[in-house]
Coordinates of C-alpha atoms and ligand atoms in Angstrom, one line a residue:
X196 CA 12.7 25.6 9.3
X197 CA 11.7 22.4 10.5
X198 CA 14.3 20.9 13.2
X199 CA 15.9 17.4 12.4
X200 CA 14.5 15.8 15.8
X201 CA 10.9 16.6 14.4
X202 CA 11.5 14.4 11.3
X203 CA 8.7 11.3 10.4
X204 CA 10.1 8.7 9.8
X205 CA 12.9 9.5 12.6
X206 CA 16.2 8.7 10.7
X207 CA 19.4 6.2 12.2
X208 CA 21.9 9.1 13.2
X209 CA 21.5 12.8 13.0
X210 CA 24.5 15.6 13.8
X211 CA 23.8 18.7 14.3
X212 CA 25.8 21.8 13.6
X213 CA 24.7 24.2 16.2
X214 CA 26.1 27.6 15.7
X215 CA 26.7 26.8 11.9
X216 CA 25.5 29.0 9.1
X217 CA 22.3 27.6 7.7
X218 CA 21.6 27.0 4.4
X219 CA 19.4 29.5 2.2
X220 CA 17.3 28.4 -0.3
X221 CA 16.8 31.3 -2.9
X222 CA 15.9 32.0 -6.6
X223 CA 19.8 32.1 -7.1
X224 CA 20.1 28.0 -5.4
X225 CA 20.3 25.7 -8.6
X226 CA 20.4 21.8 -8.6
X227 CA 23.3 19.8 -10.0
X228 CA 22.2 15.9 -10.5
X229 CA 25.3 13.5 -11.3
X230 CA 24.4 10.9 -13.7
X231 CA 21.6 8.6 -12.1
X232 CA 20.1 11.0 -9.7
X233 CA 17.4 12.2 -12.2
X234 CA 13.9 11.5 -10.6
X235 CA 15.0 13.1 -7.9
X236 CA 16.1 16.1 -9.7
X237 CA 12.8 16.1 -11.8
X238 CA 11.3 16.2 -8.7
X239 CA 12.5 18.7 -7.0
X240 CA 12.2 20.4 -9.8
X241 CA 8.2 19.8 -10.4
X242 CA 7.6 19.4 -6.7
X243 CA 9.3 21.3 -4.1
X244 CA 10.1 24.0 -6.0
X245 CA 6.5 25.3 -6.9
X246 CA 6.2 24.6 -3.3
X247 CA 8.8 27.3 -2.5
X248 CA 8.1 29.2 -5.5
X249 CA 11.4 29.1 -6.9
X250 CA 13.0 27.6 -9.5
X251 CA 15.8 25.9 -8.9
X252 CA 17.3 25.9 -12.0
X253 CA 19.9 23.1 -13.6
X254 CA 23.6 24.8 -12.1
X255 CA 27.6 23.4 -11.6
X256 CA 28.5 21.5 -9.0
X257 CA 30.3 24.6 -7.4
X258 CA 27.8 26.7 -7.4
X259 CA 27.3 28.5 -3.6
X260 CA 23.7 27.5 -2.7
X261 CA 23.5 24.7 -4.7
X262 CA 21.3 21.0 -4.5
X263 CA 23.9 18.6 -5.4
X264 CA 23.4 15.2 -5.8
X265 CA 25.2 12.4 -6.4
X266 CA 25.4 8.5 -6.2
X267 CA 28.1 6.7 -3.8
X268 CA 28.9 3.0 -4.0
X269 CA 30.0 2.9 -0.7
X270 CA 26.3 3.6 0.6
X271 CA 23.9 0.3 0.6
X272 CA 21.3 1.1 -2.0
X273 CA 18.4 2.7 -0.4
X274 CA 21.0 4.5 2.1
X275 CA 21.6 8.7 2.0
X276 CA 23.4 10.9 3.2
X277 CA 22.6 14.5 3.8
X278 CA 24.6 17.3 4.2
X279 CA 23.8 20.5 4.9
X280 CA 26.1 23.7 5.2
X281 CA 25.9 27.2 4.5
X282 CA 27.3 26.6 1.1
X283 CA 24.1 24.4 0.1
X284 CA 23.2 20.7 0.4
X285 CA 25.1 17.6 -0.8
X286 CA 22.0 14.7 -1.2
X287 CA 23.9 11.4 -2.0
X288 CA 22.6 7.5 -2.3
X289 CA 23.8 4.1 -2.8
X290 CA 21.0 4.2 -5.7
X291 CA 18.5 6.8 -7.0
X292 CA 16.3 5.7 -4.6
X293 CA 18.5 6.5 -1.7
X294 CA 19.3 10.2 -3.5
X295 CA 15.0 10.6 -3.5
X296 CA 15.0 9.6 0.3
X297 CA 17.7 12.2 1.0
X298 CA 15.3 14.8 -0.8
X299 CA 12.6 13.6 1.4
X300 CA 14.1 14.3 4.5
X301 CA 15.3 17.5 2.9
X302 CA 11.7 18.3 2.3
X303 CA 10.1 18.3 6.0
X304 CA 13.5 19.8 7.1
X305 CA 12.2 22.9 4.6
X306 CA 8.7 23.3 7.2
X307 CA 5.2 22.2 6.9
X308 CA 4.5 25.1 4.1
X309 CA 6.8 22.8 1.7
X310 CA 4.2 20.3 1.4
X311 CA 1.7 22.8 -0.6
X312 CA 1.7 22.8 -4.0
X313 CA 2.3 26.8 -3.8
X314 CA 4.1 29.3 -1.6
X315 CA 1.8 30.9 0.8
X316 CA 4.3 34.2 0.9
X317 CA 5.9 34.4 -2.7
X318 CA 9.6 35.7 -1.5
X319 CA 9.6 34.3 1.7
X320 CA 13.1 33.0 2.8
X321 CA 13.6 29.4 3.3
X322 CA 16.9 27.9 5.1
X323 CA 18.0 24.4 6.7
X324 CA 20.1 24.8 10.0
X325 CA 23.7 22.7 9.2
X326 CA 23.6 19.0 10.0
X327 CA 24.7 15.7 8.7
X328 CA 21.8 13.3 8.5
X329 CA 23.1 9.5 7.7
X330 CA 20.2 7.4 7.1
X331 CA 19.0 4.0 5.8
X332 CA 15.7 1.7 5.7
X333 CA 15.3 -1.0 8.2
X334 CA 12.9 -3.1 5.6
X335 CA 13.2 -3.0 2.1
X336 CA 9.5 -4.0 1.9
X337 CA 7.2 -1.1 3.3
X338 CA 4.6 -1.3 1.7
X339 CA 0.5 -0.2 1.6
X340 CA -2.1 -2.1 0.2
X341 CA -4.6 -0.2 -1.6
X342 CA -8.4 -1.9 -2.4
X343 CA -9.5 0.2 -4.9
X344 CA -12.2 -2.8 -6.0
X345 CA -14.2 -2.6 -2.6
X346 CA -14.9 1.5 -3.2
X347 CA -13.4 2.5 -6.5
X348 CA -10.4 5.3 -6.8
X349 CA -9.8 7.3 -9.3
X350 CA -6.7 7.8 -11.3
X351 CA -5.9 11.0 -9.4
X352 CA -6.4 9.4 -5.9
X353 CA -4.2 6.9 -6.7
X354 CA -1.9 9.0 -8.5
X355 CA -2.3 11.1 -4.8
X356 CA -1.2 8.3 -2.2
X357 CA 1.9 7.6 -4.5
X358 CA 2.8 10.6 -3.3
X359 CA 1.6 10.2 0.4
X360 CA 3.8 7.0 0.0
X361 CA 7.0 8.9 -0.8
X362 CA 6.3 11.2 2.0
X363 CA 6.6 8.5 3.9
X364 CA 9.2 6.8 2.6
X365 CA 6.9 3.8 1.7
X366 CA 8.1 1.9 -1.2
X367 CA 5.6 -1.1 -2.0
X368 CA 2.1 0.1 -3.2
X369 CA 0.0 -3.3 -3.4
X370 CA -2.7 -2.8 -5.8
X371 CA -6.0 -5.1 -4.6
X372 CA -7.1 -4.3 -8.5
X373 CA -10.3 -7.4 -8.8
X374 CA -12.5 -8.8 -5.8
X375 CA -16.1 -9.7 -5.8
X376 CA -17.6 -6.3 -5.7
X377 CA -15.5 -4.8 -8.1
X378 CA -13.1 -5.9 -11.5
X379 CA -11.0 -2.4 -11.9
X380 CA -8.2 -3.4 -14.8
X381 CA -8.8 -2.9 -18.4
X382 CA -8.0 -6.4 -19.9
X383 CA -8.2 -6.4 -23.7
X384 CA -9.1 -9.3 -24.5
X385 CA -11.2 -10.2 -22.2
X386 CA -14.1 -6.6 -22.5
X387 CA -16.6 -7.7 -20.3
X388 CA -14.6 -8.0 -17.1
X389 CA -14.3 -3.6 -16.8
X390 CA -18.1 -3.5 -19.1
X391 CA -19.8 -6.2 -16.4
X392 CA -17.6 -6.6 -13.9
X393 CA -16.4 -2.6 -13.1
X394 CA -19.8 -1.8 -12.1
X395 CA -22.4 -3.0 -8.8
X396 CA -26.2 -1.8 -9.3
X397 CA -26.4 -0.8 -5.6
X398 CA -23.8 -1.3 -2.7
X399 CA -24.4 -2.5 1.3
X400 CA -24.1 1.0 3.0
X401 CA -21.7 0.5 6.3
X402 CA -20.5 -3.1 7.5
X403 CA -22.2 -6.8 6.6
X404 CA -24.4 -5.9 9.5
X405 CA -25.8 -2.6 8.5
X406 CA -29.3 -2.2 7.8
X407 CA -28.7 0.1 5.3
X408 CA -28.2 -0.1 1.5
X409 CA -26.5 3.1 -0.9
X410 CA -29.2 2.9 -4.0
X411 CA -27.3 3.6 -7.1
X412 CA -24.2 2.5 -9.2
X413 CA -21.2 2.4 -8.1
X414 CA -18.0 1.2 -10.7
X415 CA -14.7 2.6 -12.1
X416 CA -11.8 1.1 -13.6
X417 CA -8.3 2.1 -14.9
X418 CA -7.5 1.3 -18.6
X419 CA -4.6 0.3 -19.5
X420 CA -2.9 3.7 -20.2
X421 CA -4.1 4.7 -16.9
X422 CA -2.1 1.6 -15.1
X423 CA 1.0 2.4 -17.5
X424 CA 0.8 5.8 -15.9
X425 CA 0.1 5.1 -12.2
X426 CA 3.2 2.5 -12.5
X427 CA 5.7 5.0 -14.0
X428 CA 4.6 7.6 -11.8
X429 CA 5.0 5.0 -8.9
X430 CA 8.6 4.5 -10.4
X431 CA 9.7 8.4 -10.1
X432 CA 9.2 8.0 -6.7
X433 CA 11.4 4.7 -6.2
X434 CA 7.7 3.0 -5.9
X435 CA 7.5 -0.3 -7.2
X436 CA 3.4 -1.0 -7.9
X437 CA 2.9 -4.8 -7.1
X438 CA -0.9 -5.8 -8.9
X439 CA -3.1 -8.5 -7.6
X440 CA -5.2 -10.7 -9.2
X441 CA -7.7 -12.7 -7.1
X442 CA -7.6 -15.9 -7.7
X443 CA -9.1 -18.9 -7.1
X444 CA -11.9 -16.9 -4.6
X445 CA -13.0 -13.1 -4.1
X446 CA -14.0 -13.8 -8.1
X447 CA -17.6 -12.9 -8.4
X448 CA -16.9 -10.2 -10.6
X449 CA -15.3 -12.1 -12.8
X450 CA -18.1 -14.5 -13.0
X451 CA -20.8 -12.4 -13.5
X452 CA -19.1 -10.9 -16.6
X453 CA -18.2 -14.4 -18.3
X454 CA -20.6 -17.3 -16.0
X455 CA -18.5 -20.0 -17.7
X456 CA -15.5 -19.1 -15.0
X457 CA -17.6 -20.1 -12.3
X458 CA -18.8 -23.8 -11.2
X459 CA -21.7 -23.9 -13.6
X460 CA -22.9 -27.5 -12.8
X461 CA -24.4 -26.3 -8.8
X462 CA -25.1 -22.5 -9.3
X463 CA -26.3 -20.6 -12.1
X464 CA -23.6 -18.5 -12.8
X465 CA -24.9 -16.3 -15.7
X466 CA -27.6 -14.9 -12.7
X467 CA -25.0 -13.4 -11.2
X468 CA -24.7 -9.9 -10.8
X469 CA -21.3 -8.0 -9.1
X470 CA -21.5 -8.9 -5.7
X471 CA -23.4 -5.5 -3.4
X472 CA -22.4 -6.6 0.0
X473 CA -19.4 -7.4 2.1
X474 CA -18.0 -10.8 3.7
X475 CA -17.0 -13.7 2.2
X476 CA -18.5 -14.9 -1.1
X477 CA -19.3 -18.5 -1.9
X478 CA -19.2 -18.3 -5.6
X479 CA -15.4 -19.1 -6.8
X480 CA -13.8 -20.3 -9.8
X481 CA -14.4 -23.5 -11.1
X482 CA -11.1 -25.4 -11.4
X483 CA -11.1 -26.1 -15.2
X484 CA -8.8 -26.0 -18.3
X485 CA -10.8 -23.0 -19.3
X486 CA -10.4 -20.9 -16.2
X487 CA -6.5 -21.3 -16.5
X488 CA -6.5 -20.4 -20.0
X489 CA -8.3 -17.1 -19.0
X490 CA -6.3 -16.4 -16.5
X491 CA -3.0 -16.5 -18.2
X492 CA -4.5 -14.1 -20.6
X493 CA -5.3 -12.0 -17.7
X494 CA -1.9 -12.5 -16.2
X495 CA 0.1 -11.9 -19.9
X496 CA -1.7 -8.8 -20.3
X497 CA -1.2 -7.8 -16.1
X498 CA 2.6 -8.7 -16.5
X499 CA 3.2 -6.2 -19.9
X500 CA 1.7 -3.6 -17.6
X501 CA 3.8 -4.0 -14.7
X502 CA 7.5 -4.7 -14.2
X503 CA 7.4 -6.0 -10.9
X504 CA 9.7 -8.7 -9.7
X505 CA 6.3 -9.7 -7.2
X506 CA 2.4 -10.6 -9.1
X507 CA 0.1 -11.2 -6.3
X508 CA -2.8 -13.6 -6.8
X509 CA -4.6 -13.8 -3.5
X510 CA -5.2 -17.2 -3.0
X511 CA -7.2 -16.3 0.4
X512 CA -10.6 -16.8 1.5
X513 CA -11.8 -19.7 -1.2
X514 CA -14.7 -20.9 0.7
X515 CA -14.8 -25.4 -0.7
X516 CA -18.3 -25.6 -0.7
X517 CA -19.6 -25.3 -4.6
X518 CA -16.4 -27.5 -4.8
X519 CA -17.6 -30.6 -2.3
X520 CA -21.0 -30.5 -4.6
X521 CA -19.9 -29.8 -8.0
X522 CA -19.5 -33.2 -9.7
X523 CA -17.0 -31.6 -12.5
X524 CA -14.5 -30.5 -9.6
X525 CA -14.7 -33.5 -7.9
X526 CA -13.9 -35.6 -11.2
X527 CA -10.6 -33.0 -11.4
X528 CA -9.7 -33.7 -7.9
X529 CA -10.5 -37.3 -9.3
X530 CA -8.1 -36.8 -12.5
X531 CA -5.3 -34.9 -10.6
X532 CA -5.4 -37.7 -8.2
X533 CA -5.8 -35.2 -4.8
X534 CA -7.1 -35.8 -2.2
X535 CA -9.8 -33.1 -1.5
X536 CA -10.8 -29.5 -2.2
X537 CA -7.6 -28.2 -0.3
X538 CA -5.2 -29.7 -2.4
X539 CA -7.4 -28.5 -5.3
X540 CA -6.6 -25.1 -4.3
X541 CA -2.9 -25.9 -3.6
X542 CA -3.0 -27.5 -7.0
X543 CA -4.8 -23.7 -8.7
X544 CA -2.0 -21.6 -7.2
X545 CA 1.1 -24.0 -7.9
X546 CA -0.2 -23.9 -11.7
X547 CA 0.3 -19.9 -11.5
X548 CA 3.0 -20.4 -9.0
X549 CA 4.7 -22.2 -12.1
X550 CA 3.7 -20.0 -14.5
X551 CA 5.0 -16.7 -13.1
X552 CA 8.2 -18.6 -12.6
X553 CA 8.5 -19.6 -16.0
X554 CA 8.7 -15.8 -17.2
X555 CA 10.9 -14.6 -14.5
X556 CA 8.8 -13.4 -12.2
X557 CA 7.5 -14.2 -8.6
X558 CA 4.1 -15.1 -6.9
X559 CA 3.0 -13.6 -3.8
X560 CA -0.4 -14.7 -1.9
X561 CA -2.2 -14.0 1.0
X562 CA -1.2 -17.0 3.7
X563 CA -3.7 -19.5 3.2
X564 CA -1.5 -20.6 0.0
X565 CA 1.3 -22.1 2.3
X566 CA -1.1 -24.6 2.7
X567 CA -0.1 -27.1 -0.1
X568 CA 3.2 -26.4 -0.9
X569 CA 4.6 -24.4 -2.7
X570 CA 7.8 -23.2 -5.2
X571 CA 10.7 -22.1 -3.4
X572 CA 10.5 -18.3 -4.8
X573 CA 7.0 -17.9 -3.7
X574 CA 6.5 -15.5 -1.0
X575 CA 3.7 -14.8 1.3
X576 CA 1.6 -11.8 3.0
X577 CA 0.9 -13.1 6.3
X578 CA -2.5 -11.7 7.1
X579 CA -3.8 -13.9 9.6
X580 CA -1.5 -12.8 12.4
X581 CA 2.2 -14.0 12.8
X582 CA 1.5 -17.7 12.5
X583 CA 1.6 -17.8 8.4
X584 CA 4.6 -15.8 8.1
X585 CA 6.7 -17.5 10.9
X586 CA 5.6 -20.9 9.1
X587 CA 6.7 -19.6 5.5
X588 CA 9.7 -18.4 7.1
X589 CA 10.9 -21.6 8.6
X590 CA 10.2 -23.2 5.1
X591 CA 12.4 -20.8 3.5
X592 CA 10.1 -18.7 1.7
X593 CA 9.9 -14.8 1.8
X594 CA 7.6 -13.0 4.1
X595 CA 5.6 -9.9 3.9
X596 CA 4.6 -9.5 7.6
X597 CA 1.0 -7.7 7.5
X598 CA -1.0 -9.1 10.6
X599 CA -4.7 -7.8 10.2
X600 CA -4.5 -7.7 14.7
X601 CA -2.0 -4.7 14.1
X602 CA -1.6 -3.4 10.6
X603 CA -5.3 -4.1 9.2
X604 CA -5.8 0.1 8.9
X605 CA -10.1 -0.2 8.5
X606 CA -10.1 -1.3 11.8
X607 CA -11.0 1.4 13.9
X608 CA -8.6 3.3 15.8
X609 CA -10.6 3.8 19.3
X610 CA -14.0 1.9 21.2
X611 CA -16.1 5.1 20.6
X612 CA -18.9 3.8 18.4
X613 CA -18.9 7.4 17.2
X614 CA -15.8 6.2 15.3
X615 CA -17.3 6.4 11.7
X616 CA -15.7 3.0 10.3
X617 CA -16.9 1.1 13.3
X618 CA -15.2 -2.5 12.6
X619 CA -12.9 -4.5 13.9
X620 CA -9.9 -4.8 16.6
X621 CA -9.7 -1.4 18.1
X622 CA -6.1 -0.8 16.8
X623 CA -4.9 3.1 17.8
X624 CA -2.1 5.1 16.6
X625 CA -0.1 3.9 19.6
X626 CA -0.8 0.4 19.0
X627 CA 0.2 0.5 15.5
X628 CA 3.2 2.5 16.7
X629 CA 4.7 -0.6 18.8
X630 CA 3.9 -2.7 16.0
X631 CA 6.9 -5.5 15.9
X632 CA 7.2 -6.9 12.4
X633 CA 9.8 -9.5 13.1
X634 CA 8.5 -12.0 15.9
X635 CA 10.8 -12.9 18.3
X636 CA 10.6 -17.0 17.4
X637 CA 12.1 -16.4 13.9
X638 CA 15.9 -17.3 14.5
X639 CA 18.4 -14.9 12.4
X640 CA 18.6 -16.7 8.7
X641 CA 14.7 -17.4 9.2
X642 CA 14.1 -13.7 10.1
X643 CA 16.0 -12.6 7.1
X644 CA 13.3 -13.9 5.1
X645 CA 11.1 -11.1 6.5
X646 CA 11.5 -8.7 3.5
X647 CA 9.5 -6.1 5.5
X648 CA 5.6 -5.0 6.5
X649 CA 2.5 -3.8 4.4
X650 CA -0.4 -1.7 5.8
X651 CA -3.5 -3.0 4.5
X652 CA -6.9 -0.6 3.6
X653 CA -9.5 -2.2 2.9
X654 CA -12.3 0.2 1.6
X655 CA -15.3 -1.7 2.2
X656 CA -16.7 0.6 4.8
X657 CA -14.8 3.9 3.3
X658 CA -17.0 5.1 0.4
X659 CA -14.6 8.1 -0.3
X660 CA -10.9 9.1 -0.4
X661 CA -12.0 11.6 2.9
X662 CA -12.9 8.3 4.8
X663 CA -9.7 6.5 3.3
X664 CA -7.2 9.2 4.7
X665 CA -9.6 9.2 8.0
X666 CA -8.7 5.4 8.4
X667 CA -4.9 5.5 6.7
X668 CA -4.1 8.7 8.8
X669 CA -2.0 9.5 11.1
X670 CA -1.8 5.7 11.4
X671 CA 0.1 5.6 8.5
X672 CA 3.0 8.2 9.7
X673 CA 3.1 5.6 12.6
X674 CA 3.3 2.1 10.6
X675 CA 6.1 4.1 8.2
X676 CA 8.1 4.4 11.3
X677 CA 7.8 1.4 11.9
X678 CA 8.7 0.1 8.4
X679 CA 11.7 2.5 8.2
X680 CA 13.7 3.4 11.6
X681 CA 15.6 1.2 13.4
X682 CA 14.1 -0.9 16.4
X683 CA 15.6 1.2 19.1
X684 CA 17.2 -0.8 22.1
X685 CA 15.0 -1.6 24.9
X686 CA 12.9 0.0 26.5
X687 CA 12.1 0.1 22.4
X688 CA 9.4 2.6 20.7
X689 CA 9.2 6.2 22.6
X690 CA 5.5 6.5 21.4
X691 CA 5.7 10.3 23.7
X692 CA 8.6 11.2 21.9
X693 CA 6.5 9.9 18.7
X694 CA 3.6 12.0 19.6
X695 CA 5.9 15.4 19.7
X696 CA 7.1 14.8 16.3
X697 CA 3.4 14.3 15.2
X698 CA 2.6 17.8 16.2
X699 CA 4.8 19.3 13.7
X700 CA 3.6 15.8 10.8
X701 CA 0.2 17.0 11.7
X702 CA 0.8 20.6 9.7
X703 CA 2.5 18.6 6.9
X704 CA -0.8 16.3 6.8
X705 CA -2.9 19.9 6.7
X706 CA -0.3 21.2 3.9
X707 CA -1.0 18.1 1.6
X708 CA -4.9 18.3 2.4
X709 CA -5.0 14.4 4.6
X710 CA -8.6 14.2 6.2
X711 CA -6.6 12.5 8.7
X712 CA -8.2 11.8 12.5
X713 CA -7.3 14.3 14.8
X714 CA -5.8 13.5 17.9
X715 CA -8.8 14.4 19.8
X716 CA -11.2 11.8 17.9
X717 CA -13.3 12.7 14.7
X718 CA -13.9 16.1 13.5
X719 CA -18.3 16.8 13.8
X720 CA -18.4 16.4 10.2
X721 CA -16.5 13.1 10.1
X722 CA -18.3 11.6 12.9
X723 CA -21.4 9.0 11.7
X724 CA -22.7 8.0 15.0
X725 CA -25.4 4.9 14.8
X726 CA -25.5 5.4 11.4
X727 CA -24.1 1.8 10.8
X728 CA -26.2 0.0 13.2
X729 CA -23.9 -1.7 16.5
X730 CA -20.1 -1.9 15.5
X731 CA -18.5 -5.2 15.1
X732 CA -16.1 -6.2 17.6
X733 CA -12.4 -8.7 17.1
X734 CA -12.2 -10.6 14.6
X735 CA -12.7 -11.0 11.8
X736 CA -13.9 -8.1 11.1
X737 CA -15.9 -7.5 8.3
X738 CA -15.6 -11.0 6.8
Ligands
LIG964 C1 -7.6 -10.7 3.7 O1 -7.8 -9.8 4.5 N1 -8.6 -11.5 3.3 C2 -6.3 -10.9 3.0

């Protein structure tokens, strides 16, 4: 029995029943779901009960020792209620998604053995102390961004950090699905993006800098069953899956499995190969007729696979320079009557700003697309710090606040160069911790267009899912709080208070098998000291 002061993220108001009868959880307790409440009654079902090892059987709602949940209006949608006495627990939301929440929190109050996938004691008793927990989301955006193109994950590891979300309460999972090194999406009509593009001969071993290169393929990609799957299983767990599509830069995939995308006239595209190294790549779409076309068949097929309100397209990074010399874009610029390579790009993302629009949905890009304009339901990840976000705030367009100086989770998390991912701003779980989404300039209607934070891994340096939970974790537990619970009053964030909790998250972590970094610094085994060559320090780092 896990006490409620030990609970990650903390919740808004807790009351304790001390002196009460707690609650017993045995192969008697059943689960009563009111109409609506059924992913979380499915899960509990296929979850925490195997965890337990009981069965938890569909009962009545008056059943003694019962699950019981239900949906109240009076709640705002993501907000639950939990109540716990000796005669079970009442789990009830303003949605479904508030009801899964509840059955979260319900889940670490159960102990760190309820986050194994068996019991470790068949028959051994399980029981919640009596409390009323009332809780709700400070952001409805918390969200991670996954780059599974960088270093491919499989199905499973995906399917895997879905669930690490919903531990967390984390209910955005970006997808960074196409980049240079890496095209991971099955597109029908279009083969050779996943034949060509899912696969690099060799990769650069470490960061730009390193020395050292890994010899042999590397590639993966999800088909299109695999992405329906990933998104429903994202939706049982009140995740909504939000793809990008990199557009008009971070493309060299793309080229090398059809040249004609790419600014044929100053490079020879069809020598291109999928880009083996890290940093920014000067090979970009060329801004034709042809290119759109192909990208709306990308995007038709991307928007049957996923029902998100958001489609990301990127949009950052789109080095001008095979622009400036290539006589065909210049005649465009020419045609379109802009006036340079800038409002080229402003001119690339409007046309799929427009398009999205057109069949209800919404276009979301990394910062650097504020500069050109853009329609008023686009919103924006602000990457490069505040300054994007604040700006696309004040014009009255939605903000995803995910600085890379705080929330960038490759950069490492202390000055040790023993630190095996040794790039970037020095960024530890404290710092991350006293993370402040909202910046104090934004006045109340503009900070209102803050729809929340993002934690962005970027797997360039992380060859495995071992070195993706070494840089996600604990951070993650950290960023969730931050994403979740309420800005206390000043003095603010209680990191000590923060770091007590952790003990007890720690043995959760362990239970669900998160390589995580110990609080000590790396394990022996998860230390690569000089291995990488001499870190690179600030920014940017591995660009
Ligand atoms: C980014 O980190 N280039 C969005």
């Amino acid at each position: 029995m896990t006490s409620p002061t030990e609970l990650i993220p903390a919740p808004r108001a807790v009351e304790e029943r001390p002196g009460g009868q707690e609650f017993r959880l045995t192969e008697h307790t059943t689960v009563w779901a009111a109409p609506g409440t059924g992913t979380t009654e499915r899960w509990l079902r296929a979850v925490l009960g195997p965890a337990l090892g009981l069965p938890l059987r569909p009962g009545p709602p008056d059943a003694r020792d019962a699950l019981r949940l239900r949906l109240d209006d009076a709640l705002a949608p993501e907000e639950y209620r939990l109540s716990v006495t000796a005669a079970g627990a009442d789990l009830t939301g303003g949605s479904a998604s508030g009801v899964f929440w509840a059955a979260q929190t319900l889940r670490q109050l159960l102990g760190p053995d309820a986050f194994r996938r068996a019991p470790l004691r068949p028959g051994a008793h399980h029981a919640i102390a009596p409390q009323v927990i009332e809780d709700r989301p400070r952001f409805r955006w918390r969200g991670l961004m996954l780059d599974v193109a960088r270093h491919f994950l499989s199905k499973d590891g995906v399917l895997r950090y879905l669930d690490l979300m919903a531990a967390h309460k984390l209910n955005v999972f970006h997808f960074h699905l196409t980049d240079d090194q890496g095209w991971r999406i099955e597109i029908k009509r279009y083969p050779k993006l996943t034949e060509i593009g899912s696969w690099r001969a060799r990769t650069k071993f470490g960061h730009r800098a390193s020395p050292l290169w890994e010899d042999k393929p590397h590639g993966g990609y999800y088909t299109q069953d695999d992405i329906r799957e990933i998104v429903a299983y994202a939706a049982e767990r009140h995740i909504t899956v939000v793809p990008e599509i990199d557009v008009p830069g971070h493309s060299q995939a793309a080229i090398a499995a059809y040249p004609e995308l790419g600014n044929t006239d100053v490079v020879d595209t069809a020598a291109l190969a999928v880009w083996d190294t890290w940093g920014v790549c000067p090979n970009v779409l060329a801004p034709t007729e042809n290119t759109l076309r192909f990208y709306e068949g990308v995007f038709e097929e991307v928007l049957e696979l996923f029902p998100s309100e958001f489609i990301h397209v990127g949009g950052d990074e789109c080095p001008k320079d095979q622009w400036r010399r290539s006589p065909a874009a210049q005649a465009r610029i020419a045609e379109l009557g802009l006036a340079d390579e800038n409002e080229l790009q402003a001119w690339f993302i409007g046309h799929f700003d427009a398009w999205l629009s057109a069949r209800g949905r919404r276009l979301i890009g990394w910062d650097e697309i504020l500069e050109g304009g853009l329609a008023s339901g686009a919103a924006v990840s602000s990457w490069r710090g505040y300054a994007g976000g604040v700006a696309a705030a004040r014009a009255g367009h939605d903000v995803v606040m995910c600085p890379e100086q705080q929330v960038y989770l490759d950069h490492r998390q202390d000055a040790d160069p023993g630190e095996p991912v040794p790039i970037g701003y020095v960024r530890t779980l404290e710092d991350v911790y006293r993370f402040e989404p909202v910046p104090p300039e934004l006045t109340g209607p503009e900070a209102r267009h803050v729809l929340g934070t993002q934690a962005n891994v970027w797997t360039e340096v992380m060859e495995d899912q071992q070195r993706v939970d070494y840089q996600a974790f604990p951070r993650l537990a950290a960023f969730a709080e931050v994403a979740w619970s309420p800005l206390p009053p000043p003095p603010q964030r209680d990191f000590a208070g923060f770091e007590r909790r952790m003990a007890t998250h720690y043995r959760r972590l362990d239970a669900l098998g998160v390589a995580y970094r110990p609080p000590t610094g790396p394990r022996p085994w998860q230390r690569r000291p000089g291995v990488l060559g001499r870190p690179i320090d600030g920014p940017p780092p591995n660009k």
